[in-house]
N, CA, C and O atoms as a CHARMM CRD file, in Angstrom:
* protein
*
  268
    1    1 UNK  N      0.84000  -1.18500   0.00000 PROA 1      0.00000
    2    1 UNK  CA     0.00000   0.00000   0.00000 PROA 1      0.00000
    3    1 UNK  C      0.88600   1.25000   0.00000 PROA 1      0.00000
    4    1 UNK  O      2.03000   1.36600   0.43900 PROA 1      0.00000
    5    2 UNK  N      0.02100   2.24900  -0.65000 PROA 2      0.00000
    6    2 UNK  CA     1.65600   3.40900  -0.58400 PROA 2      0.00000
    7    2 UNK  C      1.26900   4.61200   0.23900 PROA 2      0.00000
    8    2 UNK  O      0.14500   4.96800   0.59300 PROA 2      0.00000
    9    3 UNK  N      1.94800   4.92800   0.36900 PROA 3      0.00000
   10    3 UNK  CA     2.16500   6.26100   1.59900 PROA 3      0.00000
   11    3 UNK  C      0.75300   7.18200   1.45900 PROA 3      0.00000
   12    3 UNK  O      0.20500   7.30400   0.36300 PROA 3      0.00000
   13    4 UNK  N      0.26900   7.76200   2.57700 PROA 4      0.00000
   14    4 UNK  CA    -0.44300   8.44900   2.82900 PROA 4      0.00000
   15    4 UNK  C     -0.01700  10.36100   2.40700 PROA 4      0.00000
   16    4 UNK  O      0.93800  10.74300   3.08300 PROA 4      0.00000
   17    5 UNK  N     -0.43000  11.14700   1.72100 PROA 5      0.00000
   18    5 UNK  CA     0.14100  12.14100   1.74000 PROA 5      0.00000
   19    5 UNK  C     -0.49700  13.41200   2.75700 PROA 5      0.00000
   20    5 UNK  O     -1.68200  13.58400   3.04300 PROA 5      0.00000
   21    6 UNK  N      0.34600  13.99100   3.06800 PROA 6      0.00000
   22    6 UNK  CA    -0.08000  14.65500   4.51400 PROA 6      0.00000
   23    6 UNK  C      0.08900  16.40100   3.86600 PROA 6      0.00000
   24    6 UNK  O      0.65600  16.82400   2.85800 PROA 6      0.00000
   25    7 UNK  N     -0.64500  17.07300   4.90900 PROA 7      0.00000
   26    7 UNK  CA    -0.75000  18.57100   4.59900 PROA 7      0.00000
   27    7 UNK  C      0.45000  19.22000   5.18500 PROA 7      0.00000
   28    7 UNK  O      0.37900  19.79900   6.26900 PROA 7      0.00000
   29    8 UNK  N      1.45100  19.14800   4.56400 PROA 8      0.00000
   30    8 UNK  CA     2.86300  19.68500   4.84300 PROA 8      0.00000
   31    8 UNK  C      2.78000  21.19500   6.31100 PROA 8      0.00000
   32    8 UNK  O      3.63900  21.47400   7.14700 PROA 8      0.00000
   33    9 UNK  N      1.09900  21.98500   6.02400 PROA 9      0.00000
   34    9 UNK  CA     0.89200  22.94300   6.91100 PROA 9      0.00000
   35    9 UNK  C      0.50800  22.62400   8.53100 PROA 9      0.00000
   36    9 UNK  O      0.78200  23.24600   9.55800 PROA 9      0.00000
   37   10 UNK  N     -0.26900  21.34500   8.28800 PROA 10     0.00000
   38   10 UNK  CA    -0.11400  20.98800   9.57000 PROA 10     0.00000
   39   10 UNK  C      0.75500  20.81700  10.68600 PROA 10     0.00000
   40   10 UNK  O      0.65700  21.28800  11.81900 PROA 10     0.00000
   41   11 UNK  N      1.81000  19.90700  10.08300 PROA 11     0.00000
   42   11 UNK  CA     2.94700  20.10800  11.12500 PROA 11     0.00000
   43   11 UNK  C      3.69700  21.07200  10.99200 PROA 11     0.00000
   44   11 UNK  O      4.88100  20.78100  11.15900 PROA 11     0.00000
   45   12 UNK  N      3.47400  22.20000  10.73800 PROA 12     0.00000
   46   12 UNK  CA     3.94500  23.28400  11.20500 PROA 12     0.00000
   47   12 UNK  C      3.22100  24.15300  12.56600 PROA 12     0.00000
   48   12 UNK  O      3.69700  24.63900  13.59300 PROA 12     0.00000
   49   13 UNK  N      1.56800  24.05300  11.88400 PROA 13     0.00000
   50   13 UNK  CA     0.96100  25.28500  12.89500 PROA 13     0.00000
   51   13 UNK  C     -0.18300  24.48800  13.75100 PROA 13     0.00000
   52   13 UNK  O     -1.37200  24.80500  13.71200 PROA 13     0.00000
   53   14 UNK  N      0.41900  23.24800  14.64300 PROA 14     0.00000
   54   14 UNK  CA    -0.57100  22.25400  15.45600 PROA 14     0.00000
   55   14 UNK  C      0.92900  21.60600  16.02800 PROA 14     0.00000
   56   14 UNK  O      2.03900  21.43900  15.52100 PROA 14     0.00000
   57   15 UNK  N      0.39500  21.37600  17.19600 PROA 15     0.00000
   58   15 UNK  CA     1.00000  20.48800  18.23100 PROA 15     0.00000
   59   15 UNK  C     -0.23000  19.61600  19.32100 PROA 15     0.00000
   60   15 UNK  O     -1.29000  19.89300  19.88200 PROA 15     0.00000
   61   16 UNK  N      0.68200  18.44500  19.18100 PROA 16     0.00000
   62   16 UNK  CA    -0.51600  17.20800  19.97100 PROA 16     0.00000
   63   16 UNK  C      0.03500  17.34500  21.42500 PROA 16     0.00000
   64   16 UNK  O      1.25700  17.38500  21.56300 PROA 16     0.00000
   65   17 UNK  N     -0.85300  17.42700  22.62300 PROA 17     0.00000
   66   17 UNK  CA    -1.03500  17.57600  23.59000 PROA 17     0.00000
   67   17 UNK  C     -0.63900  16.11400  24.22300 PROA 17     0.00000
   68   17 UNK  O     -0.52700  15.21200  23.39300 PROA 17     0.00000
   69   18 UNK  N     -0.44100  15.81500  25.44300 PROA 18     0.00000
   70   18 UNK  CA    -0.47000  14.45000  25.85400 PROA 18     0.00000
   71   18 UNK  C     -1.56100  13.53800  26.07900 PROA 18     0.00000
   72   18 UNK  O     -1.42300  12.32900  26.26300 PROA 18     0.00000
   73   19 UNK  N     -2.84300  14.27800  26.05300 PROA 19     0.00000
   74   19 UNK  CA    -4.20000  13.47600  26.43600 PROA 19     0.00000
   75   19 UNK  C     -4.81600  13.44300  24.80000 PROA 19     0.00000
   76   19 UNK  O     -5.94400  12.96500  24.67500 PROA 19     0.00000
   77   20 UNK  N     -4.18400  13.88300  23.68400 PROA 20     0.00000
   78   20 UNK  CA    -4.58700  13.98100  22.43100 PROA 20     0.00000
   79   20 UNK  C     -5.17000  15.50000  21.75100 PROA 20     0.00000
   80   20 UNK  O     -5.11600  16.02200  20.63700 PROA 20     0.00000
   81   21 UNK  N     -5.59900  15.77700  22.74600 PROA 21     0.00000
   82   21 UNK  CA    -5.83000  17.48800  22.49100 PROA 21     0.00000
   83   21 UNK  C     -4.83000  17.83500  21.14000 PROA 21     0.00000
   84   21 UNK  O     -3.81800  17.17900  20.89200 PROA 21     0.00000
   85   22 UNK  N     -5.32600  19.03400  20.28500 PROA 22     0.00000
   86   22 UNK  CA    -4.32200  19.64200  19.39100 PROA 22     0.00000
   87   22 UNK  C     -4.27500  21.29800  19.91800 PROA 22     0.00000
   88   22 UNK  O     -5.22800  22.06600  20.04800 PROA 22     0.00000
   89   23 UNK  N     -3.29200  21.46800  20.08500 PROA 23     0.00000
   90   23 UNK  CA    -3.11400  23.59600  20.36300 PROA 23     0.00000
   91   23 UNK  C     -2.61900  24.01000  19.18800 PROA 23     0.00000
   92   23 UNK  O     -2.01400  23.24700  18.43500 PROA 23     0.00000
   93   24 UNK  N     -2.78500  24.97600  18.98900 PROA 24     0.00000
   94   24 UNK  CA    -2.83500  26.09800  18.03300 PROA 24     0.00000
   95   24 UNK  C     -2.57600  27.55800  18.82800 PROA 24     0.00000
   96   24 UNK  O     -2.97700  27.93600  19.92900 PROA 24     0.00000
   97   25 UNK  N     -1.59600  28.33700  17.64000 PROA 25     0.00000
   98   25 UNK  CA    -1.70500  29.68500  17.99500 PROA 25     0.00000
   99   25 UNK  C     -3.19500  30.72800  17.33400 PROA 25     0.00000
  100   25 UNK  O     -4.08100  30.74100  16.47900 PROA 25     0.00000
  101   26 UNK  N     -2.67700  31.40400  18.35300 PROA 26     0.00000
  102   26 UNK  CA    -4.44500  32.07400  18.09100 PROA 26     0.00000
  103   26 UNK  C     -4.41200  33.33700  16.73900 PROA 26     0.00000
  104   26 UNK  O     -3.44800  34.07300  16.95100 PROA 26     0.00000
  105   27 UNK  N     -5.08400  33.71300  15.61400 PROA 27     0.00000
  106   27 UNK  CA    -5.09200  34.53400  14.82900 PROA 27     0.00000
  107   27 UNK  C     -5.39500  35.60300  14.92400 PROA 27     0.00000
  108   27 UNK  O     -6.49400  35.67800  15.47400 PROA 27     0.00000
  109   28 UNK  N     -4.68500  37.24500  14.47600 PROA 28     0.00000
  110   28 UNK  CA    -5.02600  38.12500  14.17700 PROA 28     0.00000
  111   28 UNK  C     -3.87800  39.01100  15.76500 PROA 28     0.00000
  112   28 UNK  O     -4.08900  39.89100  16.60000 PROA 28     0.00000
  113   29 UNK  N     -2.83200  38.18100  15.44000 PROA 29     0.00000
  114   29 UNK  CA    -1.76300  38.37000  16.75100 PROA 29     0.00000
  115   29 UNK  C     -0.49100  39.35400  16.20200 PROA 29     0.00000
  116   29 UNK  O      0.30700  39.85900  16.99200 PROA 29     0.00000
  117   30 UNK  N     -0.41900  39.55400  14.71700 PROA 30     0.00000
  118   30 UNK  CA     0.39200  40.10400  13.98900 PROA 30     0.00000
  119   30 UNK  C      0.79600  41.66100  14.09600 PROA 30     0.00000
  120   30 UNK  O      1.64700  42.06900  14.88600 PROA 30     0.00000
  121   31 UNK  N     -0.00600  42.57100  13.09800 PROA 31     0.00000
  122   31 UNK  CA    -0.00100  43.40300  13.29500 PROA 31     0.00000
  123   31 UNK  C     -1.36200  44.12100  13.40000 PROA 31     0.00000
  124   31 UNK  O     -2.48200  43.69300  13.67800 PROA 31     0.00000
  125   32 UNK  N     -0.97300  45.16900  13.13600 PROA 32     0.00000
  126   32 UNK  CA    -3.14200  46.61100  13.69600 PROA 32     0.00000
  127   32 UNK  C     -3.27700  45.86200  14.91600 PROA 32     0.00000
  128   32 UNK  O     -4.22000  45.07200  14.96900 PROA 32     0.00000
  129   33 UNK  N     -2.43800  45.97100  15.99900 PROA 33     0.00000
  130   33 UNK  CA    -3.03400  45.33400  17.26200 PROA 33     0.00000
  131   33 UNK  C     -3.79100  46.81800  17.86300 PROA 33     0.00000
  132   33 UNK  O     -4.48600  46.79900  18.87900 PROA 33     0.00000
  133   34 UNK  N     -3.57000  47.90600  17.17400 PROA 34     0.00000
  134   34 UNK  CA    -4.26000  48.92400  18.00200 PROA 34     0.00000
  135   34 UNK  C     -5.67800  49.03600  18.07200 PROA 34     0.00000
  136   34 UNK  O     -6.34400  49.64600  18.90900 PROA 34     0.00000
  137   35 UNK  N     -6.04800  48.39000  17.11300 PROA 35     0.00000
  138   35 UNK  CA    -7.53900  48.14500  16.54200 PROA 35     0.00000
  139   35 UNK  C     -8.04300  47.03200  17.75000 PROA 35     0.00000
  140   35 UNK  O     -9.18100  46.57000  17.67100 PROA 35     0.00000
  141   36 UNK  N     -7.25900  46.68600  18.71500 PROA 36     0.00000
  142   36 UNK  CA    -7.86500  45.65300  19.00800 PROA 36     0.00000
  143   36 UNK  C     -7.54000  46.31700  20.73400 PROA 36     0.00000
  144   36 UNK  O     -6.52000  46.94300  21.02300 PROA 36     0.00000
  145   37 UNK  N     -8.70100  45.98100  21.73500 PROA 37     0.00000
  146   37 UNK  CA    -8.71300  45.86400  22.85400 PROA 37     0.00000
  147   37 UNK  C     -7.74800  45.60800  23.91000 PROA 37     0.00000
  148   37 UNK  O     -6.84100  45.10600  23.24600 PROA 37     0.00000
  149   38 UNK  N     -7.45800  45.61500  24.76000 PROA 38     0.00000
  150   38 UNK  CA    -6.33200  44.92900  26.03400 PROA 38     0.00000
  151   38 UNK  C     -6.57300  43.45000  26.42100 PROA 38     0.00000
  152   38 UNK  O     -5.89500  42.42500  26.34700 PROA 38     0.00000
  153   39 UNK  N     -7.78400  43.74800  26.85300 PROA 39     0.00000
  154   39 UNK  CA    -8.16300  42.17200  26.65900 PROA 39     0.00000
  155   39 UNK  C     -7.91600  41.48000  25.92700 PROA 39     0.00000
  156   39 UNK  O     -6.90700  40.79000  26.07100 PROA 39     0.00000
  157   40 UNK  N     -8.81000  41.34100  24.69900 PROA 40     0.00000
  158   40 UNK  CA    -8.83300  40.64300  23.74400 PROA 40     0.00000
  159   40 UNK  C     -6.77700  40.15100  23.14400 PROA 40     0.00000
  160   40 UNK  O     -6.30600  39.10300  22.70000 PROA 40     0.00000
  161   41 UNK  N     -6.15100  41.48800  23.45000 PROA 41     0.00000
  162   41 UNK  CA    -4.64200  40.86300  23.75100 PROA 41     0.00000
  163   41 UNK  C     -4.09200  40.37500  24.39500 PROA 41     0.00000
  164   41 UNK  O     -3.21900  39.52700  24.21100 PROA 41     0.00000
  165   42 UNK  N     -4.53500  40.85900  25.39500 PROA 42     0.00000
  166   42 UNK  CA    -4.03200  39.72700  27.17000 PROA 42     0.00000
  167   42 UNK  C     -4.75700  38.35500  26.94200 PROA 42     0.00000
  168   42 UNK  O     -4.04300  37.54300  27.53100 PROA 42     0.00000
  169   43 UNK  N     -6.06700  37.53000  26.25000 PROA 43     0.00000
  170   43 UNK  CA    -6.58600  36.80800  26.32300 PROA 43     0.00000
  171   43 UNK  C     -6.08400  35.40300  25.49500 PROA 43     0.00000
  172   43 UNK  O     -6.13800  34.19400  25.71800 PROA 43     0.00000
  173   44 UNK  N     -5.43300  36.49800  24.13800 PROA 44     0.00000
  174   44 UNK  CA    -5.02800  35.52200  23.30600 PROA 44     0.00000
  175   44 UNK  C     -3.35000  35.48900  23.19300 PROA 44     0.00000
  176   44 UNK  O     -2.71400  35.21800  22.17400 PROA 44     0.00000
  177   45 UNK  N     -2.67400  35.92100  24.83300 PROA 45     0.00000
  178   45 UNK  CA    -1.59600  35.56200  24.24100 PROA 45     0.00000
  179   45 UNK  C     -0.72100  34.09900  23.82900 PROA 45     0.00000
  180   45 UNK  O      0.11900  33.62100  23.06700 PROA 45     0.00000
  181   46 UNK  N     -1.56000  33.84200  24.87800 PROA 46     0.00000
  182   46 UNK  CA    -0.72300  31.84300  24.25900 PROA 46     0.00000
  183   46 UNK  C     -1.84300  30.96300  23.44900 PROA 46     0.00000
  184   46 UNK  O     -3.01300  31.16600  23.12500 PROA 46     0.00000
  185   47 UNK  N     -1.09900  30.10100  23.31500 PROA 47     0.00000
  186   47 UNK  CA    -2.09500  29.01600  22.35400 PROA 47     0.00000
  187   47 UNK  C     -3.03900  28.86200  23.05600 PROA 47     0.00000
  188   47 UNK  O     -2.96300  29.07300  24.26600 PROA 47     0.00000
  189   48 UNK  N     -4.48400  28.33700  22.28800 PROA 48     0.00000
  190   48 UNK  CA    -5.50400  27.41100  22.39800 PROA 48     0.00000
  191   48 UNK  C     -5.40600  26.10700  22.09400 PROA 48     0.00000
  192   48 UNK  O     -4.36500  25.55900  21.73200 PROA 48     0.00000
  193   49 UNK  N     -6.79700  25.41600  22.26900 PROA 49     0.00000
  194   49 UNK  CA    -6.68500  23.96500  22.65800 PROA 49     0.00000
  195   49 UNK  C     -8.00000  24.01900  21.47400 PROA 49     0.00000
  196   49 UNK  O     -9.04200  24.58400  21.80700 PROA 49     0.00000
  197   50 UNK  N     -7.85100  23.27900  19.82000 PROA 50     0.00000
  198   50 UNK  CA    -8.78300  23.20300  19.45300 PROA 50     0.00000
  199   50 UNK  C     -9.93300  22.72400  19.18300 PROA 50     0.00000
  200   50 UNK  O     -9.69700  21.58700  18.77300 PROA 50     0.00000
  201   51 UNK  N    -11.06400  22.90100  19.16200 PROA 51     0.00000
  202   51 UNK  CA   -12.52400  22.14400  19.02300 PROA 51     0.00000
  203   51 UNK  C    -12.91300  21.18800  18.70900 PROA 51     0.00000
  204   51 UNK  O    -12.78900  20.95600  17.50600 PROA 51     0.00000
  205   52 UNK  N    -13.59300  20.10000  19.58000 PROA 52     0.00000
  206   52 UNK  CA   -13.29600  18.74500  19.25900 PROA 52     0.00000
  207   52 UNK  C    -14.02400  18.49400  18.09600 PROA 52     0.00000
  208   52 UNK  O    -14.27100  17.29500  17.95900 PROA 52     0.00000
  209   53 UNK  N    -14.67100  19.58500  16.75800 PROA 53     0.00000
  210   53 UNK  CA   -15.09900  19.60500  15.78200 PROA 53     0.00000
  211   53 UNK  C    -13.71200  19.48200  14.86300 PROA 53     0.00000
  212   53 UNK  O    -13.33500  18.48100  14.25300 PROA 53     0.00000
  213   54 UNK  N    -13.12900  20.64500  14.92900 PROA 54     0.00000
  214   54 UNK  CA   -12.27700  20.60700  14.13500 PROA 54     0.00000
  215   54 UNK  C    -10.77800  19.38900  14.48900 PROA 54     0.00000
  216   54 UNK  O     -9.93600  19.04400  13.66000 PROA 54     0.00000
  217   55 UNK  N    -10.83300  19.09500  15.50100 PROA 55     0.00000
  218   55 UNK  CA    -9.51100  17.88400  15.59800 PROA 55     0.00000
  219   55 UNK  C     -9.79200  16.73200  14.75500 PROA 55     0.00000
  220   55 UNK  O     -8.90100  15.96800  14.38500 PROA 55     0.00000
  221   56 UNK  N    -11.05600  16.59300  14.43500 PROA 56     0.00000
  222   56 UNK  CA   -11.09700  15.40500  13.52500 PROA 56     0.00000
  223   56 UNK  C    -10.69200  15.42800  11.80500 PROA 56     0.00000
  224   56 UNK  O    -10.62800  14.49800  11.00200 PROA 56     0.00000
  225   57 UNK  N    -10.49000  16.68400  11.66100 PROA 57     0.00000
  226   57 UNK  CA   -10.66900  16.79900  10.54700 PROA 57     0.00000
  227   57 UNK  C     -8.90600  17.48600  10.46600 PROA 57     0.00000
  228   57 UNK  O     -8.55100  17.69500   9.30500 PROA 57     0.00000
  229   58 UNK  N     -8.17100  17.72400  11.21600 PROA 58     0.00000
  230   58 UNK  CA    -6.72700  18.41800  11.21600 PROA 58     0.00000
  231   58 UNK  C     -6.11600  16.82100  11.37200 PROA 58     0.00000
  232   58 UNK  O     -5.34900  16.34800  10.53200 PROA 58     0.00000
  233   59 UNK  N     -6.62700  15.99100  12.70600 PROA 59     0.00000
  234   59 UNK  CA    -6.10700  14.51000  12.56100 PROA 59     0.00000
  235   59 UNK  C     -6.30700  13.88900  11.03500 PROA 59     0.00000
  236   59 UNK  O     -5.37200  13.34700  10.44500 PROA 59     0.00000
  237   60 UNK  N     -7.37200  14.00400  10.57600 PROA 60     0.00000
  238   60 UNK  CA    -7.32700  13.63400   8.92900 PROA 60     0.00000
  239   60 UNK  C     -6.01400  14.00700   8.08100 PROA 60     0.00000
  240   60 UNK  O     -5.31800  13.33200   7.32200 PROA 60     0.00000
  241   61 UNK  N     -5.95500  15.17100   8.44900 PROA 61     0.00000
  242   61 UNK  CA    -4.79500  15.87500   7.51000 PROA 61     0.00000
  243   61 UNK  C     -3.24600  15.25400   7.66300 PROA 61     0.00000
  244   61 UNK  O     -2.50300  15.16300   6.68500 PROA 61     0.00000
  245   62 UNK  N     -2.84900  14.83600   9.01500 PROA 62     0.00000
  246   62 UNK  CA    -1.61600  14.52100   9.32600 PROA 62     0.00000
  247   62 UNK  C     -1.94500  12.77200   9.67200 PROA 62     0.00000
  248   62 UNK  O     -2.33200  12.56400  10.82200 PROA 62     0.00000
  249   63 UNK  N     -1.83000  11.70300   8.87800 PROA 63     0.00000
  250   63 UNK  CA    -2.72600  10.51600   9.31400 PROA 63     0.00000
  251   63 UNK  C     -1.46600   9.60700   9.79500 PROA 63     0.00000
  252   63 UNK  O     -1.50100   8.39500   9.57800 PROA 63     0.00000
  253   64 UNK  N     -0.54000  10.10000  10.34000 PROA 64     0.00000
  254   64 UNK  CA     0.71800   9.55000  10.56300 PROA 64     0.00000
  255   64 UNK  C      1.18100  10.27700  12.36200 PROA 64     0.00000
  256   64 UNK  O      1.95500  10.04300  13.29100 PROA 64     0.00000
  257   65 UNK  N      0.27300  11.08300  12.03700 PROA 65     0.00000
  258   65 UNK  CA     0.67900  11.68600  13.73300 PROA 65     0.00000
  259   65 UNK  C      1.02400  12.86300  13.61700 PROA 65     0.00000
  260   65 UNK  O      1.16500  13.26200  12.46100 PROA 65     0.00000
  261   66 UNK  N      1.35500  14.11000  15.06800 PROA 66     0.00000
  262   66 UNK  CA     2.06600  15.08700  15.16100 PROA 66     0.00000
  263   66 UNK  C      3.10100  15.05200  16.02900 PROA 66     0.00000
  264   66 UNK  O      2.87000  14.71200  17.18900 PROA 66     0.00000
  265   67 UNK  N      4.68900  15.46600  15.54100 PROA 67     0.00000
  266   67 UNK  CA     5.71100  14.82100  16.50100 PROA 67     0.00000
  267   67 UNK  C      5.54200  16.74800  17.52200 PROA 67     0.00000
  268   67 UNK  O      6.19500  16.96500  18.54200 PROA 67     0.00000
C-alpha cells in the first residue's frame, strides 16, 4: 500500500497535547493590534486547545501523527 500524503501545513501550525488534544496559535496576533482591545490581547496571548469539531478533521490531515 503506498504512503499516505499529509498537509505539509499541519505540522507546522498544530502540536498534539499528551491526552490527544491539538493547540494552536491564536489569529489576528500580527499586526493593527491597536484596533484591538487589552483584553482581547491579554486573552489571546498563548495558544488554544482546538474544538473537538475541528480535531477530527486536522487529525485527517496529518494521518501519521504530530511529533
Amino acid at each position: 500500500m503506498p504512503k499516505l500524503k499529509t498537509k505539509s501545513g499541519v505540522k507546522k501550525r498544530f502540536k498534539m497535547t499528551a491526552t490527544g488534544l491539538l493547540k494552536h496559535g491564536v489569529a489576528g496576533k500580527r499586526h493593527r493590534l491597536m484596533s484591538h482591545n487589552a483584553k482581547y490581547i491579554r486573552q489571546n496571548r498563548r495558544t488554544k486547545v482546538l474544538s473537538k469539531a475541528d480535531t477530527a478533521a486536522v487529525k485527517a490531515w496529518a494521518p501519521y501523527g504530530l511529533s
